[in-house]
mmCIF file with all atom_site columns, C-alpha atoms and ligand atoms in Angstrom:
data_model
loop_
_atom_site.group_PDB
_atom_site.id
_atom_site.type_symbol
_atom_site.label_atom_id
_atom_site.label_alt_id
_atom_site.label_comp_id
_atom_site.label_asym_id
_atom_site.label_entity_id
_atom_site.label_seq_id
_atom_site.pdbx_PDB_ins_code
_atom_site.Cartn_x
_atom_site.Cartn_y
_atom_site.Cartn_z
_atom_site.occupancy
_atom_site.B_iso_or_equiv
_atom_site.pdbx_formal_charge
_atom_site.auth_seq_id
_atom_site.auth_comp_id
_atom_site.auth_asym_id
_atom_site.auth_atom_id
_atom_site.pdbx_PDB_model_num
ATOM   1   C  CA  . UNK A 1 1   ? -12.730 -37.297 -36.837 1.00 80.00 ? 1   UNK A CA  1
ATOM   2   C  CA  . UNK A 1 2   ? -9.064  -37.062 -35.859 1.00 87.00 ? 2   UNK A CA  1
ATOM   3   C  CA  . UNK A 1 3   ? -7.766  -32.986 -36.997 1.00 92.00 ? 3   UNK A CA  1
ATOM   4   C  CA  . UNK A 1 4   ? -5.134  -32.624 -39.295 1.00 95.00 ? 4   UNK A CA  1
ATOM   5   C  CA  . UNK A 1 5   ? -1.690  -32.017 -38.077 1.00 95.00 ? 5   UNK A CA  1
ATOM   6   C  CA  . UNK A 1 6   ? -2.451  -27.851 -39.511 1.00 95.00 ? 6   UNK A CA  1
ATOM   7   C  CA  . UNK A 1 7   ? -5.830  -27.457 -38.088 1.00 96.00 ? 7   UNK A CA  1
ATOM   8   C  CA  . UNK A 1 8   ? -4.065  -28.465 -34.324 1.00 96.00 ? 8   UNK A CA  1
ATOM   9   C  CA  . UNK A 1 9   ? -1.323  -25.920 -35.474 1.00 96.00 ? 9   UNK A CA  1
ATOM   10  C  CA  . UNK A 1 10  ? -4.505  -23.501 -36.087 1.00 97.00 ? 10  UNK A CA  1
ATOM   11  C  CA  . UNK A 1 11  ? -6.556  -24.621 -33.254 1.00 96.00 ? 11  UNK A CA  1
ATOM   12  C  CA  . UNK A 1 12  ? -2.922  -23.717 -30.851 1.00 96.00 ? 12  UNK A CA  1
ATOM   13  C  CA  . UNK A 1 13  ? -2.062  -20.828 -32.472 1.00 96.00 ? 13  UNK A CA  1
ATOM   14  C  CA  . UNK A 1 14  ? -5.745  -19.142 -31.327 1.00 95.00 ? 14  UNK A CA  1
ATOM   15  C  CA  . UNK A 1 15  ? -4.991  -19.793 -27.594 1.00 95.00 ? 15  UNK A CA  1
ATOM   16  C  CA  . UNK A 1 16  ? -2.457  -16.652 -28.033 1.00 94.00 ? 16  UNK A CA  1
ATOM   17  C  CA  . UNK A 1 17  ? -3.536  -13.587 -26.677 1.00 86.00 ? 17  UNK A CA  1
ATOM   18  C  CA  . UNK A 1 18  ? -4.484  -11.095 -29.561 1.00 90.00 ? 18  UNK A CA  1
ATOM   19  C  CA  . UNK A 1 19  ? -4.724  -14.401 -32.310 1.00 94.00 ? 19  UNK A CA  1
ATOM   20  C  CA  . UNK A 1 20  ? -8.637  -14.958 -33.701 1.00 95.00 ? 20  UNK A CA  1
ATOM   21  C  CA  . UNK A 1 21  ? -9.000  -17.817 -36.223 1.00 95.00 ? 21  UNK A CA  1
ATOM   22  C  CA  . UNK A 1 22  ? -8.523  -15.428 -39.355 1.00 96.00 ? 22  UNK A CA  1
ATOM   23  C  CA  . UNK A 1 23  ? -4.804  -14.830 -37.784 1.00 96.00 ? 23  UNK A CA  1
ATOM   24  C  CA  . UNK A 1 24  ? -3.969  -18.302 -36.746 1.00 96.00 ? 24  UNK A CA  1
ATOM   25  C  CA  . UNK A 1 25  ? -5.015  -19.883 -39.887 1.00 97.00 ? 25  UNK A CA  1
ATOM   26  C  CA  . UNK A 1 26  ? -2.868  -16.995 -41.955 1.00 96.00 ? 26  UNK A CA  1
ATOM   27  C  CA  . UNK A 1 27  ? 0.224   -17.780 -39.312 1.00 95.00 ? 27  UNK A CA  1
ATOM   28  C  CA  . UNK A 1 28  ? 0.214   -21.458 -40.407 1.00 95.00 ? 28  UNK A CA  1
ATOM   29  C  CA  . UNK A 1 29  ? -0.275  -21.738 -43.569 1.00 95.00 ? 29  UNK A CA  1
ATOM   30  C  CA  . UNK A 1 30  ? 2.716   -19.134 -44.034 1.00 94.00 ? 30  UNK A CA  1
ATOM   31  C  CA  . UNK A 1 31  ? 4.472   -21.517 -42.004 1.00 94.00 ? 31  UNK A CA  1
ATOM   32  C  CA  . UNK A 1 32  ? 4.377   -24.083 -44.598 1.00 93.00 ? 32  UNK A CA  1
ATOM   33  C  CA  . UNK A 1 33  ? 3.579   -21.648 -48.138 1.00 91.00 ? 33  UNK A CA  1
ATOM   34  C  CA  . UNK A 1 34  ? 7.156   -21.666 -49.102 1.00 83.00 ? 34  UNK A CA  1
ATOM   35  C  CA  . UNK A 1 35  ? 10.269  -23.386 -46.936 1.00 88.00 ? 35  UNK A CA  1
ATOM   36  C  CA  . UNK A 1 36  ? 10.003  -24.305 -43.980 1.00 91.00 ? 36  UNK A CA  1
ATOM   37  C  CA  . UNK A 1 37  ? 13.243  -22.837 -42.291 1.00 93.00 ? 37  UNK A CA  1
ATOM   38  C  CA  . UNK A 1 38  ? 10.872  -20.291 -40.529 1.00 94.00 ? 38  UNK A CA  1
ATOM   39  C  CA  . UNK A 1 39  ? 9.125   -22.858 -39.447 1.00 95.00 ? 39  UNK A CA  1
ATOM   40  C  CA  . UNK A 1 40  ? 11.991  -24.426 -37.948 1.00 95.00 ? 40  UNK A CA  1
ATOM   41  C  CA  . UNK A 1 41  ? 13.471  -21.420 -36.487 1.00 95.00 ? 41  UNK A CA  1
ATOM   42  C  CA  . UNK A 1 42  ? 10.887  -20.516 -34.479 1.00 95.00 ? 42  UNK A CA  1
ATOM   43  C  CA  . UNK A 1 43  ? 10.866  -24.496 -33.218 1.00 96.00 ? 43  UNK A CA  1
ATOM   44  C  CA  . UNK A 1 44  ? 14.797  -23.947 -31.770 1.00 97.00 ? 44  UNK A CA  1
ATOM   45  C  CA  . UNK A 1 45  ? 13.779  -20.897 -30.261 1.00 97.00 ? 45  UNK A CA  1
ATOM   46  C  CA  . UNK A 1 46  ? 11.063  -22.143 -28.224 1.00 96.00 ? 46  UNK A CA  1
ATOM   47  C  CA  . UNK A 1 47  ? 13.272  -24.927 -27.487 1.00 97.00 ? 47  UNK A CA  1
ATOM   48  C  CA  . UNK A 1 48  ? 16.062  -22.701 -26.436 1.00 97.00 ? 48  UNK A CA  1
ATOM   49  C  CA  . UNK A 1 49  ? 13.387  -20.700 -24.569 1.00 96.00 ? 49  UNK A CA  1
ATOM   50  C  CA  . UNK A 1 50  ? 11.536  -23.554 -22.817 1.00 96.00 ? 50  UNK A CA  1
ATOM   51  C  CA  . UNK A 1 51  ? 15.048  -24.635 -21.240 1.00 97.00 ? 51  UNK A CA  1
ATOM   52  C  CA  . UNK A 1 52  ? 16.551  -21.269 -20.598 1.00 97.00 ? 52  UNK A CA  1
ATOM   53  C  CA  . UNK A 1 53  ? 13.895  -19.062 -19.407 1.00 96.00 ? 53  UNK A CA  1
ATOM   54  C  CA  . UNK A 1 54  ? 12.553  -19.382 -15.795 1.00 96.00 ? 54  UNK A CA  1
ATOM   55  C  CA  . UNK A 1 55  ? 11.170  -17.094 -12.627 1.00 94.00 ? 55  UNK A CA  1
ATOM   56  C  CA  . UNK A 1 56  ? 12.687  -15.080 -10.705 1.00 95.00 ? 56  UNK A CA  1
ATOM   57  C  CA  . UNK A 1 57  ? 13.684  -16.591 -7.481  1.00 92.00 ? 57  UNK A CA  1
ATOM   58  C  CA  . UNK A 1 58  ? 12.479  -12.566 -5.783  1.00 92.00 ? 58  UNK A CA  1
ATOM   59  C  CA  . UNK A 1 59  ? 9.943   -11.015 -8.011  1.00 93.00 ? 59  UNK A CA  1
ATOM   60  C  CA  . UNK A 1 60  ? 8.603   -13.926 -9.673  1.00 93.00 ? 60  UNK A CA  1
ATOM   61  C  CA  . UNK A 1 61  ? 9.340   -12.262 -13.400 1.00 95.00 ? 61  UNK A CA  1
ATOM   62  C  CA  . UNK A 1 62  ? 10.571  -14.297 -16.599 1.00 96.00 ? 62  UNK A CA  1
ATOM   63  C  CA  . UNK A 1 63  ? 13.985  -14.578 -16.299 1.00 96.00 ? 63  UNK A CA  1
ATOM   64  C  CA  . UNK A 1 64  ? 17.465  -16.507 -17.963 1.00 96.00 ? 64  UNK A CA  1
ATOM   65  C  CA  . UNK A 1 65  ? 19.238  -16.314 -14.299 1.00 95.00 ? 65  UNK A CA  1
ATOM   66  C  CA  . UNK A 1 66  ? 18.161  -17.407 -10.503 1.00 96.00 ? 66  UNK A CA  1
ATOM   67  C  CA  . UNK A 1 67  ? 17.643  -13.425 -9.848  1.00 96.00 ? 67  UNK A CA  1
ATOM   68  C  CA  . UNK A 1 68  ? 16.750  -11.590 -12.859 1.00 96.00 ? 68  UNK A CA  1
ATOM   69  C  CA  . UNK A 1 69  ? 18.961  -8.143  -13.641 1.00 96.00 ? 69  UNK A CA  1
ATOM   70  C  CA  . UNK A 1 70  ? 16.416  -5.532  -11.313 1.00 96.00 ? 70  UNK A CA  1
ATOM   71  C  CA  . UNK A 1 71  ? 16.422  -7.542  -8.110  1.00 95.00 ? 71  UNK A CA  1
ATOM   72  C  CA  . UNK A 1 72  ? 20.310  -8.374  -8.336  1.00 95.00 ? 72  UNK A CA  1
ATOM   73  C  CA  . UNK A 1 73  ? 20.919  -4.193  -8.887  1.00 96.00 ? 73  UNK A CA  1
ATOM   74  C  CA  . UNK A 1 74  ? 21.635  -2.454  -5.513  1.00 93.00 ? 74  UNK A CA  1
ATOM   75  C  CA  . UNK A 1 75  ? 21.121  0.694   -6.514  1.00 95.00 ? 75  UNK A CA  1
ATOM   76  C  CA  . UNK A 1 76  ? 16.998  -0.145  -6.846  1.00 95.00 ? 76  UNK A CA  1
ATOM   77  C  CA  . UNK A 1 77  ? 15.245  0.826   -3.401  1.00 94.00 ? 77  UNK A CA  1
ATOM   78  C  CA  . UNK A 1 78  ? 14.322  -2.097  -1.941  1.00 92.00 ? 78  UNK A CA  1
ATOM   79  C  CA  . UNK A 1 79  ? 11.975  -0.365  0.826   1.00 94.00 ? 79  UNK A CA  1
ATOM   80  C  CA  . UNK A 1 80  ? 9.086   -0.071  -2.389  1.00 95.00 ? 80  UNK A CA  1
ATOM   81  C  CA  . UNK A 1 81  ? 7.708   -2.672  -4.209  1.00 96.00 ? 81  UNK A CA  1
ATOM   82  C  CA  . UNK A 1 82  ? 5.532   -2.322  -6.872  1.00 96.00 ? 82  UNK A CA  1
ATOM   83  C  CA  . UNK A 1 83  ? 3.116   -5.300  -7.711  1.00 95.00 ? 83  UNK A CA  1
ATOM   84  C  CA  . UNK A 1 84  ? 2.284   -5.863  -11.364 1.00 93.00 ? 84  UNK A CA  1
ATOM   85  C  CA  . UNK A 1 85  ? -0.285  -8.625  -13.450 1.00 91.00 ? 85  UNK A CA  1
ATOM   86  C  CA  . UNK A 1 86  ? 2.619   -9.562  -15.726 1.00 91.00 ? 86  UNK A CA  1
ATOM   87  C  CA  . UNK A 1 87  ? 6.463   -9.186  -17.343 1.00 94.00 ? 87  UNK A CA  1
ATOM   88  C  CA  . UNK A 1 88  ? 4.856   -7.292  -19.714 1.00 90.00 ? 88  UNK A CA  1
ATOM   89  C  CA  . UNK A 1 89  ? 3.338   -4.530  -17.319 1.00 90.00 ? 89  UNK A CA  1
ATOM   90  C  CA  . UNK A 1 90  ? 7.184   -4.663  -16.099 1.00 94.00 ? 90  UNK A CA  1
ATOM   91  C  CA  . UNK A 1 91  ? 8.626   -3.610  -18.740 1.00 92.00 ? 91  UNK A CA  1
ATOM   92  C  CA  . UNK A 1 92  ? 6.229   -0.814  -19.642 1.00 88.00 ? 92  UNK A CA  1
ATOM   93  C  CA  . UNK A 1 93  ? 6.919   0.454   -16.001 1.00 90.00 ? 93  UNK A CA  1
ATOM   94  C  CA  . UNK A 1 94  ? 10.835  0.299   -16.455 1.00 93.00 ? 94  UNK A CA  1
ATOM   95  C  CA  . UNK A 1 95  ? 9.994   2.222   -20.096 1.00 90.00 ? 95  UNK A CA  1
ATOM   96  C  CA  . UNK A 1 96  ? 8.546   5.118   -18.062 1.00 87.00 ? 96  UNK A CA  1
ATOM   97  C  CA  . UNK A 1 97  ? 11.291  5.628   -16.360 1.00 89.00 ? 97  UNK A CA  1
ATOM   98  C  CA  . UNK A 1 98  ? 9.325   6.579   -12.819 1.00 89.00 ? 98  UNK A CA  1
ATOM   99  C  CA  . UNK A 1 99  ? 9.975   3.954   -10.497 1.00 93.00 ? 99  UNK A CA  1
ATOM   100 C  CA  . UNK A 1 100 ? 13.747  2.884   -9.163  1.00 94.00 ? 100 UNK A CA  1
ATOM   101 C  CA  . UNK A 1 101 ? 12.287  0.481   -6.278  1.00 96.00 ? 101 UNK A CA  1
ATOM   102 C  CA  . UNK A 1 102 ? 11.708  -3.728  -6.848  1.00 96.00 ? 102 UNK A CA  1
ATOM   103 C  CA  . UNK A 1 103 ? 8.775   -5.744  -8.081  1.00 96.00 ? 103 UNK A CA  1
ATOM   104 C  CA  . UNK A 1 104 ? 6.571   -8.555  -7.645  1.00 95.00 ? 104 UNK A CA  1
ATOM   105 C  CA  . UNK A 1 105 ? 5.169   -9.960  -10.762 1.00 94.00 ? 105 UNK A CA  1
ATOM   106 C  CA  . UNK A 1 106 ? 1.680   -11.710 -10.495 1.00 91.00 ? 106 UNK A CA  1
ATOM   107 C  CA  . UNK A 1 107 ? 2.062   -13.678 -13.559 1.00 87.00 ? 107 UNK A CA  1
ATOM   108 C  CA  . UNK A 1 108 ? -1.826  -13.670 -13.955 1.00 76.00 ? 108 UNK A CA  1
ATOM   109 C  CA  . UNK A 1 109 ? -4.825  -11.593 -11.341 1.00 76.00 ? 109 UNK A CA  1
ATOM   110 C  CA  . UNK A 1 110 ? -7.703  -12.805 -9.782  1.00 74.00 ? 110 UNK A CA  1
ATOM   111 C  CA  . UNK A 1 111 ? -10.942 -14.130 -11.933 1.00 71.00 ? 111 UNK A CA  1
ATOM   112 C  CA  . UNK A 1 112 ? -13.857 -16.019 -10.583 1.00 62.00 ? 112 UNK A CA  1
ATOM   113 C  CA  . UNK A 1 113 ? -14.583 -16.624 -14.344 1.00 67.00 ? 113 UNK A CA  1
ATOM   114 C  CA  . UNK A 1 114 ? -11.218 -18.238 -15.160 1.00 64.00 ? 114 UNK A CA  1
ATOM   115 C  CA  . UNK A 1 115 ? -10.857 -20.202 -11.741 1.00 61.00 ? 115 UNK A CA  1
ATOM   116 C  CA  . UNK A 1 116 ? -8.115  -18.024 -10.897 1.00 62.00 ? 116 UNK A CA  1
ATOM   117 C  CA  . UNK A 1 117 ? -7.428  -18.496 -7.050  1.00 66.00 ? 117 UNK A CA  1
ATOM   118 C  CA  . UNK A 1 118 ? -5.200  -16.388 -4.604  1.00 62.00 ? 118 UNK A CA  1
ATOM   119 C  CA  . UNK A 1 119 ? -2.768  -19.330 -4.134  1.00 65.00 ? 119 UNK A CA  1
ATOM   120 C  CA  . UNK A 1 120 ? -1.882  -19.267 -8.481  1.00 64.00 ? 120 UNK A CA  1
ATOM   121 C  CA  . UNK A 1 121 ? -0.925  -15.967 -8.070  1.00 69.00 ? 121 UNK A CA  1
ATOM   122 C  CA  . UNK A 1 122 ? 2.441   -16.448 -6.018  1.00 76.00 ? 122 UNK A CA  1
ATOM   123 C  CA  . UNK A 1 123 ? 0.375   -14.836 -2.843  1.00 82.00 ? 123 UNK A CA  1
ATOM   124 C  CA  . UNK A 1 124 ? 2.745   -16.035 -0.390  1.00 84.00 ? 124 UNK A CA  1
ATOM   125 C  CA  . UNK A 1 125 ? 5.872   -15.680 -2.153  1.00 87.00 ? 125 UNK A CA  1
ATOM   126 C  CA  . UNK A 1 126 ? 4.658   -12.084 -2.003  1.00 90.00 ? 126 UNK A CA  1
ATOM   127 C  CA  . UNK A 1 127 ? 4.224   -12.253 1.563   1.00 90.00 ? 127 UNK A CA  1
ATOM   128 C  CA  . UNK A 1 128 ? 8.110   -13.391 1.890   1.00 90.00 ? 128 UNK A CA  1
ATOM   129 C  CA  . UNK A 1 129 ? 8.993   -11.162 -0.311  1.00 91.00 ? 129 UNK A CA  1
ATOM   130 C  CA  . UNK A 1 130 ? 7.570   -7.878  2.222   1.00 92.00 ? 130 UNK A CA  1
ATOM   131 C  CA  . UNK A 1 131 ? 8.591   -9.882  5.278   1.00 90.00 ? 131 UNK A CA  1
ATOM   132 C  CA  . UNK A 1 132 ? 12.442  -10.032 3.682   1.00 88.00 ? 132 UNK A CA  1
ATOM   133 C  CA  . UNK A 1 133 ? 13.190  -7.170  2.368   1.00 86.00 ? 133 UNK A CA  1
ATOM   134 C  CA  . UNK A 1 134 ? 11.990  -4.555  4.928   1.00 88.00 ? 134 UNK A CA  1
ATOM   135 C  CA  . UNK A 1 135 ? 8.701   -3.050  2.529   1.00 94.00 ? 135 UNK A CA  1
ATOM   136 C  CA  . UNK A 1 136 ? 7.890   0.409   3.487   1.00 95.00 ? 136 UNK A CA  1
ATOM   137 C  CA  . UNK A 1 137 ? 5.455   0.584   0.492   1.00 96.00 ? 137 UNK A CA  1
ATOM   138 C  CA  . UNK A 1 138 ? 3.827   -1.419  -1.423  1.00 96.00 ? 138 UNK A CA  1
ATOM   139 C  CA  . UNK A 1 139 ? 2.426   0.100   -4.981  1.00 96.00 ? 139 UNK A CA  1
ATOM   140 C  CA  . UNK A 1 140 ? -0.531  -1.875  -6.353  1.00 95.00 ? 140 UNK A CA  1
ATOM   141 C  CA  . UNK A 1 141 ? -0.502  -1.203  -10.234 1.00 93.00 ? 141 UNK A CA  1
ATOM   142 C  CA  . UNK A 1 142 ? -2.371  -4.209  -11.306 1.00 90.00 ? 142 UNK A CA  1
ATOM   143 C  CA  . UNK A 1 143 ? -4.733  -3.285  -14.225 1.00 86.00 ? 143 UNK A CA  1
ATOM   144 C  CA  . UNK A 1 144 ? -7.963  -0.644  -14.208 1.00 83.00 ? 144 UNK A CA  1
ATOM   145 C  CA  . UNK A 1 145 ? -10.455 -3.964  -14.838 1.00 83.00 ? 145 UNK A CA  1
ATOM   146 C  CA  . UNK A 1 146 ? -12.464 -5.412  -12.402 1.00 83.00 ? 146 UNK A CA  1
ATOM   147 C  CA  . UNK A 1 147 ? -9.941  -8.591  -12.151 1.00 85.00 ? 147 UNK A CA  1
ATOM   148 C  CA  . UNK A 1 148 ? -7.355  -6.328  -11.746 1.00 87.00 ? 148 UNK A CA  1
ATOM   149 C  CA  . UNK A 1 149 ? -9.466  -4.246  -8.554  1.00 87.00 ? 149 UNK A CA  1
ATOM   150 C  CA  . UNK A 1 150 ? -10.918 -7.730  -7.427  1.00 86.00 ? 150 UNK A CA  1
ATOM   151 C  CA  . UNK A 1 151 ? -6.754  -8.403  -7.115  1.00 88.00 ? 151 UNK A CA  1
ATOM   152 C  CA  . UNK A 1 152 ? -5.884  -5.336  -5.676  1.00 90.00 ? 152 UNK A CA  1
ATOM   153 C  CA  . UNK A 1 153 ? -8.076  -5.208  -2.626  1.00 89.00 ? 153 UNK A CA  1
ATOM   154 C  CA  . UNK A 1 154 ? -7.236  -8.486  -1.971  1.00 87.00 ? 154 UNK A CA  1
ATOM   155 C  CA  . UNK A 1 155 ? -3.451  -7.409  -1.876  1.00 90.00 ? 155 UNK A CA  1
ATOM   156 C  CA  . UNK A 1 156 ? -4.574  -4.759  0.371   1.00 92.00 ? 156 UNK A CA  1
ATOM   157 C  CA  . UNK A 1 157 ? -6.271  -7.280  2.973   1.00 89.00 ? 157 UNK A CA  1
ATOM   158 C  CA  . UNK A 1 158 ? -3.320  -9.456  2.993   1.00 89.00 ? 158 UNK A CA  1
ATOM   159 C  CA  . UNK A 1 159 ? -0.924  -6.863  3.553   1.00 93.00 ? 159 UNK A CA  1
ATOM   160 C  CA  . UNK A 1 160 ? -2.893  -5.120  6.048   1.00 94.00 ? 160 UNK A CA  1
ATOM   161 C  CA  . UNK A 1 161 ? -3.452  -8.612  7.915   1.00 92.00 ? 161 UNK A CA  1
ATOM   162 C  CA  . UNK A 1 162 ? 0.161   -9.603  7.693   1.00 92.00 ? 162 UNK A CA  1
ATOM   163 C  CA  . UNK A 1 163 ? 1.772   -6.247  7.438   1.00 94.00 ? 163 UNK A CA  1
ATOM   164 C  CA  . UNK A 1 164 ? -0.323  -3.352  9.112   1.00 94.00 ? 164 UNK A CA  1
ATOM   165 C  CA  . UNK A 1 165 ? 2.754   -0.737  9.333   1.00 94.00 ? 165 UNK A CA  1
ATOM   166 C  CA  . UNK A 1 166 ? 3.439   -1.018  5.581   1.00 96.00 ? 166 UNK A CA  1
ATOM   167 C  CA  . UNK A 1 167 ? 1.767   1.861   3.531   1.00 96.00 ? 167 UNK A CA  1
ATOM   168 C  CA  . UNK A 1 168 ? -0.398  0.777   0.414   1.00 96.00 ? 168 UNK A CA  1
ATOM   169 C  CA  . UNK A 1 169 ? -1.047  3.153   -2.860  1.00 95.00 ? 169 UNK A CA  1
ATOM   170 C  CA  . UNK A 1 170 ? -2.687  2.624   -6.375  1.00 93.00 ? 170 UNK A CA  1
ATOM   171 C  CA  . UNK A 1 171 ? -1.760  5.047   -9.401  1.00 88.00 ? 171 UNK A CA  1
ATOM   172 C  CA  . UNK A 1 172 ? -4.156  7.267   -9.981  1.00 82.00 ? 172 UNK A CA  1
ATOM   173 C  CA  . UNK A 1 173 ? -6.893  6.260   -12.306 1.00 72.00 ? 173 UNK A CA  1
ATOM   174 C  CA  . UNK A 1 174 ? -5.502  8.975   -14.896 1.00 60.00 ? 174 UNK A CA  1
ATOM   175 C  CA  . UNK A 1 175 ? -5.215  5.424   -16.768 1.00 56.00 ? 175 UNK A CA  1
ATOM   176 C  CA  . UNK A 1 176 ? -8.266  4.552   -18.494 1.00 61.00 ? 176 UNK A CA  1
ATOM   177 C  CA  . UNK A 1 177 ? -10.862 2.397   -16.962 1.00 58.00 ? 177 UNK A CA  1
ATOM   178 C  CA  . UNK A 1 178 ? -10.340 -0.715  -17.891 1.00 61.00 ? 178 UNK A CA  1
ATOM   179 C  CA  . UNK A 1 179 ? -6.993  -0.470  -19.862 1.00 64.00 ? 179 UNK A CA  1
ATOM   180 C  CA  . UNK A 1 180 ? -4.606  -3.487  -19.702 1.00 69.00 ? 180 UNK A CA  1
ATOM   181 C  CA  . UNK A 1 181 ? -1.151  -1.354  -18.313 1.00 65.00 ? 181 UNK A CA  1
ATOM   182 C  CA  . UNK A 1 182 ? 0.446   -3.158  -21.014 1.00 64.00 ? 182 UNK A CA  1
ATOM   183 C  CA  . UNK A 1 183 ? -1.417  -1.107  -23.817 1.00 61.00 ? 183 UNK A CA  1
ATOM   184 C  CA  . UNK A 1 184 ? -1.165  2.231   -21.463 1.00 68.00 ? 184 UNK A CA  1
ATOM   185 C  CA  . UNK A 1 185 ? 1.283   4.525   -23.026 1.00 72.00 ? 185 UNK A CA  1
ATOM   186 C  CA  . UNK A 1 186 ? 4.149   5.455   -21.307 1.00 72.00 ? 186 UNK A CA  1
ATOM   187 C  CA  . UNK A 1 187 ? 3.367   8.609   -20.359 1.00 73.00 ? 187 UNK A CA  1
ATOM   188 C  CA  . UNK A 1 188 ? 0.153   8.351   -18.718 1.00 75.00 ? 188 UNK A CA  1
ATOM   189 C  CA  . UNK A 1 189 ? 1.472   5.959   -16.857 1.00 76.00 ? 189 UNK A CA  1
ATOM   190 C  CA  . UNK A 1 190 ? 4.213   7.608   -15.509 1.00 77.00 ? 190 UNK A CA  1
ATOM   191 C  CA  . UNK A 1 191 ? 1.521   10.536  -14.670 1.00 77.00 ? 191 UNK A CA  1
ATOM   192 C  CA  . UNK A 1 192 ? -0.609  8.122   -12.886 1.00 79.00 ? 192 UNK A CA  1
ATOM   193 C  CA  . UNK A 1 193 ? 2.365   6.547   -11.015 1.00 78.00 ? 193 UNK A CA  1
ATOM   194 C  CA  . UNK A 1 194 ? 3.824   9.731   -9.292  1.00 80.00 ? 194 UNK A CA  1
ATOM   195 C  CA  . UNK A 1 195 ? 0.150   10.902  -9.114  1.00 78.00 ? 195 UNK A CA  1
ATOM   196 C  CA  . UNK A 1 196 ? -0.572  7.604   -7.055  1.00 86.00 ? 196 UNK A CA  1
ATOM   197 C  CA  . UNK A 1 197 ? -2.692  7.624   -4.213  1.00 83.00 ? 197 UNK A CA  1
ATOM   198 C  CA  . UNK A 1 198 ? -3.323  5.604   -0.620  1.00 85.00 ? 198 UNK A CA  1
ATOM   199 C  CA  . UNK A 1 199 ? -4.985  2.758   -1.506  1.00 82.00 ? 199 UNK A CA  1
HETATM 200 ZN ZN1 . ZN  B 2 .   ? 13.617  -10.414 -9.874  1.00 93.36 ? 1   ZN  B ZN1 1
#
């Protein structure tokens, strides 16, 4: 039985992160309840979006431009570089206000459950990235979950393999066990980012 055109709305709006089927099904409908204009202006913006927004050519984050805003600012110390799961995470380190070095954004961390492998996580534009820009540290603040560990230690073997004078550290686990940094608040974070540790 071929789905309707709204159940495929439904069925697409439940692949988004924090969307169950009660949600999607509310989203769409409300789509279509009364006039469709909202309908149609979130359909320009991902156009818009889908054409304008790309990766950063350096730290790999979401950007409108070749090198997004924080790796084209000199006055960010380039000798640290602080490894995050996602733009998100990004921006809730930029929110604490803690850290003036660079980035390298994952986009995603290791998971034997979701086939996630070491070379869909930008591994060796990381590598460049160290090798370019003279790394004296690198800060690991993937997430406090065992995907985000499982990613962090094997950060730490690469850059001890490739890198062995460049110093490693984690924040300190003052963030929860197994909190998403995205849903850390800000200041815990920045606690557990000055508090950070050798890794
Ligand atoms: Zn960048």
């Amino acid at each position: 039985v071929k789905k309707t055109a709204l159940d495929q709305l439904i069925d697409a709006f439940q692949l988004l992160p924090g969307i169950g089927p009660r949600s999607a099904t509310r989203i769409a409908f409300h789509l279509f309840q009364s006039d469709t204009s909202l309908a149609n202006q979130l359909l320009s913006s991902l156009e818009v979006a889908l054409k304008e927004v790309r990766r950063c050519a350096l730290c790999n984050t979401l950007t409108q431009d070749h090198i997004c805003d924080i790796c084209s600012n000199d006055q960010r110390n380039k000798h640290q570089l602080c490894v995050v799961e996602s733009p998100s995470d990004l921006r809730v380190m930029e929110q604490s206000h803690v850290y003036q070095g660079r980035y390298f954004v994952l986009m995603g961390r290791l998971s034997v459950a979701d086939g996630v492998d070491p070379n869909a996580l930008s591994f060796s534009l990381f590598l460049d990235r160290i090798r370019q820009e003279d790394v004296s540290e690198v800060i690991l603040a993937t997430s406090f979950t065992p995907e985000g560990d499982a990613t962090a230690f094997a950060l730490q073997d690469l850059i001890k393999h490739h890198f062995p004078h460049v110093s490693i550290t984690r924040p300190a686990r003052g963030v929860p066990i197994g909190a998403e940094l995205e849903f850390t608040d800000v200041g815990t974070l920045a606690h557990a980012f000055l508090d950070r540790r050798t890794f």
